[in-house]
mmCIF file of C-alpha atoms in Angstrom:
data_model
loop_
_atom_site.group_PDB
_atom_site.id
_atom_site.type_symbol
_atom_site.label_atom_id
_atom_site.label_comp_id
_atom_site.label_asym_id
_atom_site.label_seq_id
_atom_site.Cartn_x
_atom_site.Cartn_y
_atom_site.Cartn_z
ATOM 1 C CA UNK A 601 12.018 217.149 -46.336
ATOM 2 C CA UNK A 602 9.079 215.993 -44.246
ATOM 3 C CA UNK A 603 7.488 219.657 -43.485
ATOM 4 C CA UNK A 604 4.544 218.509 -41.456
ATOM 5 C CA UNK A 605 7.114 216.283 -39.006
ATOM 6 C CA UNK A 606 9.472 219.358 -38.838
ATOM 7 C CA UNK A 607 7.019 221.401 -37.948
ATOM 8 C CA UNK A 608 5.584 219.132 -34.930
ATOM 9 C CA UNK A 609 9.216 218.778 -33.741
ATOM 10 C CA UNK A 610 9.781 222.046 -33.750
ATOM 11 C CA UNK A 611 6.483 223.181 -32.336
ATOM 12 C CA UNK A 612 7.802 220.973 -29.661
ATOM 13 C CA UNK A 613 11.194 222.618 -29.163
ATOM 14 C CA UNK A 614 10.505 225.866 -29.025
ATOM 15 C CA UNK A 615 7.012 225.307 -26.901
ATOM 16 C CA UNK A 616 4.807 226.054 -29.018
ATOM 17 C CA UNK A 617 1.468 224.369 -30.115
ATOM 18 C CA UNK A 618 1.344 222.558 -33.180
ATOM 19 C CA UNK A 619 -1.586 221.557 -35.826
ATOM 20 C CA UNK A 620 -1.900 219.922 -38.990
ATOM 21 C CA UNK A 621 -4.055 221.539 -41.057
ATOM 22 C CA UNK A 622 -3.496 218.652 -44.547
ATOM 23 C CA UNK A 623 -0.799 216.871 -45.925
ATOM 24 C CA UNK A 624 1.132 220.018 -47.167
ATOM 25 C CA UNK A 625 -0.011 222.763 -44.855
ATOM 26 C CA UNK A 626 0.759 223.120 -40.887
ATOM 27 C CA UNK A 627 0.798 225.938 -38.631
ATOM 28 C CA UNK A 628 3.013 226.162 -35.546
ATOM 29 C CA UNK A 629 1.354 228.485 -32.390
ATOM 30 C CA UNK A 630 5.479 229.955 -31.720
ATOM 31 C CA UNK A 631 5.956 231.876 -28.646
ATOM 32 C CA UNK A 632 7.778 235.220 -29.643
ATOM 33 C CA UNK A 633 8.120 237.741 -26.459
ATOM 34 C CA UNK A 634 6.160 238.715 -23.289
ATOM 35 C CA UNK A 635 3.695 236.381 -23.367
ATOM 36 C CA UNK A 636 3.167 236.744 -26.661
ATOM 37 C CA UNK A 637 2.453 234.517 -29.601
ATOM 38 C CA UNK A 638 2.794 234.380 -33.584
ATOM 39 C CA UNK A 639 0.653 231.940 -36.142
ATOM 40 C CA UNK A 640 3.002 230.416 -38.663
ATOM 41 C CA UNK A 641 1.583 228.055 -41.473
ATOM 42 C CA UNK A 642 4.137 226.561 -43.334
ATOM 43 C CA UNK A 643 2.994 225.156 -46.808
ATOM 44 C CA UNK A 644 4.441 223.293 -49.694
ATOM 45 C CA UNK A 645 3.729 225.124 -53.272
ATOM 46 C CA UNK A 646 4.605 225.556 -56.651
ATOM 47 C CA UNK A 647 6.180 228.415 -58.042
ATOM 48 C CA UNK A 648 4.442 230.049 -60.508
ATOM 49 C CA UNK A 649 7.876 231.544 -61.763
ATOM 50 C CA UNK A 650 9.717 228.706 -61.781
ATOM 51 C CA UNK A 651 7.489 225.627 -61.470
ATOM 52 C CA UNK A 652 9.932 224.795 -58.828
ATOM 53 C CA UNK A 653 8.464 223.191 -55.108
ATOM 54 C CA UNK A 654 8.563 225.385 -52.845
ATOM 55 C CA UNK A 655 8.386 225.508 -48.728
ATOM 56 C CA UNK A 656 6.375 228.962 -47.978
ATOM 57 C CA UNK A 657 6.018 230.034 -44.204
ATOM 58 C CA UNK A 658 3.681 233.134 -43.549
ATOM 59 C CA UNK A 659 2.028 234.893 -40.811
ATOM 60 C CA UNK A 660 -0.602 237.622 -40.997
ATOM 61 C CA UNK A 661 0.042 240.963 -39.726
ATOM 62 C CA UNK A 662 -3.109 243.023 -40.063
ATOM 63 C CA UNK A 663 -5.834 243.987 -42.711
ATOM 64 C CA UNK A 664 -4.338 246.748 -45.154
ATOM 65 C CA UNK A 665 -5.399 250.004 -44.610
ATOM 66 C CA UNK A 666 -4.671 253.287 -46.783
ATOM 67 C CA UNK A 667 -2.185 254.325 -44.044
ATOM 68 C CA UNK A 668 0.107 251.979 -44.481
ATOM 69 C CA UNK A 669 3.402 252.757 -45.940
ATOM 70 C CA UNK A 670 4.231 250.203 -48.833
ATOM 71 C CA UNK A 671 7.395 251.924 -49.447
ATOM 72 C CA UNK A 672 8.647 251.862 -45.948
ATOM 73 C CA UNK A 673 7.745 247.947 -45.707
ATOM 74 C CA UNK A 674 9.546 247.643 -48.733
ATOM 75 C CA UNK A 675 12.765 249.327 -47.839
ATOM 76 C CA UNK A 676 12.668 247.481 -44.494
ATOM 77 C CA UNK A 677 12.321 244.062 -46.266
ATOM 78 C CA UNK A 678 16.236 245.025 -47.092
ATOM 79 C CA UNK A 679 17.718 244.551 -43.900
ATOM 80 C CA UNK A 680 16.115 240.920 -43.079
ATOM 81 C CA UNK A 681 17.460 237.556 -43.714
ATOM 82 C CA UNK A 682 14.767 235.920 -45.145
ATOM 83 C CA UNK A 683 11.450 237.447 -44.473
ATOM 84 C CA UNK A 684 9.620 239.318 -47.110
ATOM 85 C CA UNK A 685 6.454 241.238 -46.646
ATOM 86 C CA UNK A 686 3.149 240.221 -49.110
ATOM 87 C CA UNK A 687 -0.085 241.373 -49.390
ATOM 88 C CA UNK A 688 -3.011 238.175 -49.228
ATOM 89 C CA UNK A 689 -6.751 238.506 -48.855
ATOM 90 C CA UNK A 690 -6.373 241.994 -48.202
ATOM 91 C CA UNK A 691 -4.136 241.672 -45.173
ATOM 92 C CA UNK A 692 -0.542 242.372 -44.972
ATOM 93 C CA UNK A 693 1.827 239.128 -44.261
ATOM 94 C CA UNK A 694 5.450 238.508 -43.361
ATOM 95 C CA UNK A 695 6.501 235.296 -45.452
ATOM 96 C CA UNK A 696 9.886 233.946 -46.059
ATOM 97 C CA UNK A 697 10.441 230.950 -49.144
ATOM 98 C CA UNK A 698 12.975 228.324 -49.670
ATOM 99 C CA UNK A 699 13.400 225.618 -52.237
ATOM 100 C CA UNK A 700 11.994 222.228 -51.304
ATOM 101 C CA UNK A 701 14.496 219.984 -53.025
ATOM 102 C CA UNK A 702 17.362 221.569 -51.050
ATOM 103 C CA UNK A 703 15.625 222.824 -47.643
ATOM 104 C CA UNK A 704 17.707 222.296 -44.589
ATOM 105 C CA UNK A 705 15.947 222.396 -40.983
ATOM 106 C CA UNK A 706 18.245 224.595 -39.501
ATOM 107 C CA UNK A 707 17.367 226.987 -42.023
ATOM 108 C CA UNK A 708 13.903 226.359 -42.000
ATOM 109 C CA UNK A 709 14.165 227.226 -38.242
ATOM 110 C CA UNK A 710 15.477 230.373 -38.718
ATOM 111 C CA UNK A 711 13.020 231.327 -41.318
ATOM 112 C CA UNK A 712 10.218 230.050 -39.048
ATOM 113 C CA UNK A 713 11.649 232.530 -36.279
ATOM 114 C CA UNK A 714 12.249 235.331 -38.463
ATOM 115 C CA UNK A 715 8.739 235.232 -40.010
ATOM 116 C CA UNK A 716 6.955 234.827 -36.513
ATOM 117 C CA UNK A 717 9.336 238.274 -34.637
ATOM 118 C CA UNK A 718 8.889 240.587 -37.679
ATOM 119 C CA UNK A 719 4.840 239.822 -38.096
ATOM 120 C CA UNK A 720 4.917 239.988 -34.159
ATOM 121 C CA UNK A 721 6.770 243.071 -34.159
ATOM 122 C CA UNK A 722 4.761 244.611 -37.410
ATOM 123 C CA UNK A 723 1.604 243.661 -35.991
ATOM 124 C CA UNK A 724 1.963 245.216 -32.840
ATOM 125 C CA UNK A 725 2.787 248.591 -34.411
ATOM 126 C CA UNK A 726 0.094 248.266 -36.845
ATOM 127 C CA UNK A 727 -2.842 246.767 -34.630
ATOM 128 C CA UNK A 728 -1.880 247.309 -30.669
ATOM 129 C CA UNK A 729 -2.714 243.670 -29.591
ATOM 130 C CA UNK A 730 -2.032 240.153 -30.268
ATOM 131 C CA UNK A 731 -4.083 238.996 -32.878
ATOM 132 C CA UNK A 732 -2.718 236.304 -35.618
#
């Protein structure tokens, strides 16, 4: 799978904005509700695992803060498809991961979607505005 042309396609679909940051990284601008918008960078990585090629797609949420309830994101990671929460840089994200060798764009839609609603939704809750 091409990631960086799936991305601009889709960018284009859903009427978003597009940008290619390199070769293995781009991040889609995706339009999730009321005028709001989500930053999703989609990336192609290794596994540290598995050694296996990955396709990664995250967006930030908000910085952590000793408020937030790790055990509630956790339990609420359950009930999603794909998405999982992580913590980067000292900011919580919403990333979902699939396999490069057998990716499929439909899925990687969905994924895309899923990640950009549940950081929406998360960071909204968390921070009040529209910020990644």
């Amino acid at each position: 799978m091409d990631l960086t042309a799936f991305m601009k396609r889709y960018a284009e679909e859903i009427g978003g904005q597009y940008t290619e940051y390199n070769s293995a990284q781009s991040i889609v601008i995706v339009p999730v509700s009321a005028g709001r918008f989500q930053t999703v960078i989609g990336n192609i990585r290794k596994s540290e695992a598995s050694n296996r090629k990955l396709i990664a797609l995250s967006s930030r949420v908000a910085p952590i803060t000793p408020d937030l309830d790790f055990k509630k994101l956790v339990e609420q990671t359950s009930s999603y498809s794909y998405a999982r929460f992580v913590i980067r840089e000292d900011h919580l994200e919403v990333e979902a991961v699939a396999g490069f060798e057998n990716a499929v764009e439909d899925e990687i839609r969905e994924m895309t979607q899923e990640v950009a609603k549940i950081a929406d939704q998360y960071e909204m809750r968390l921070t009040g505005a529209d910020v990644y």
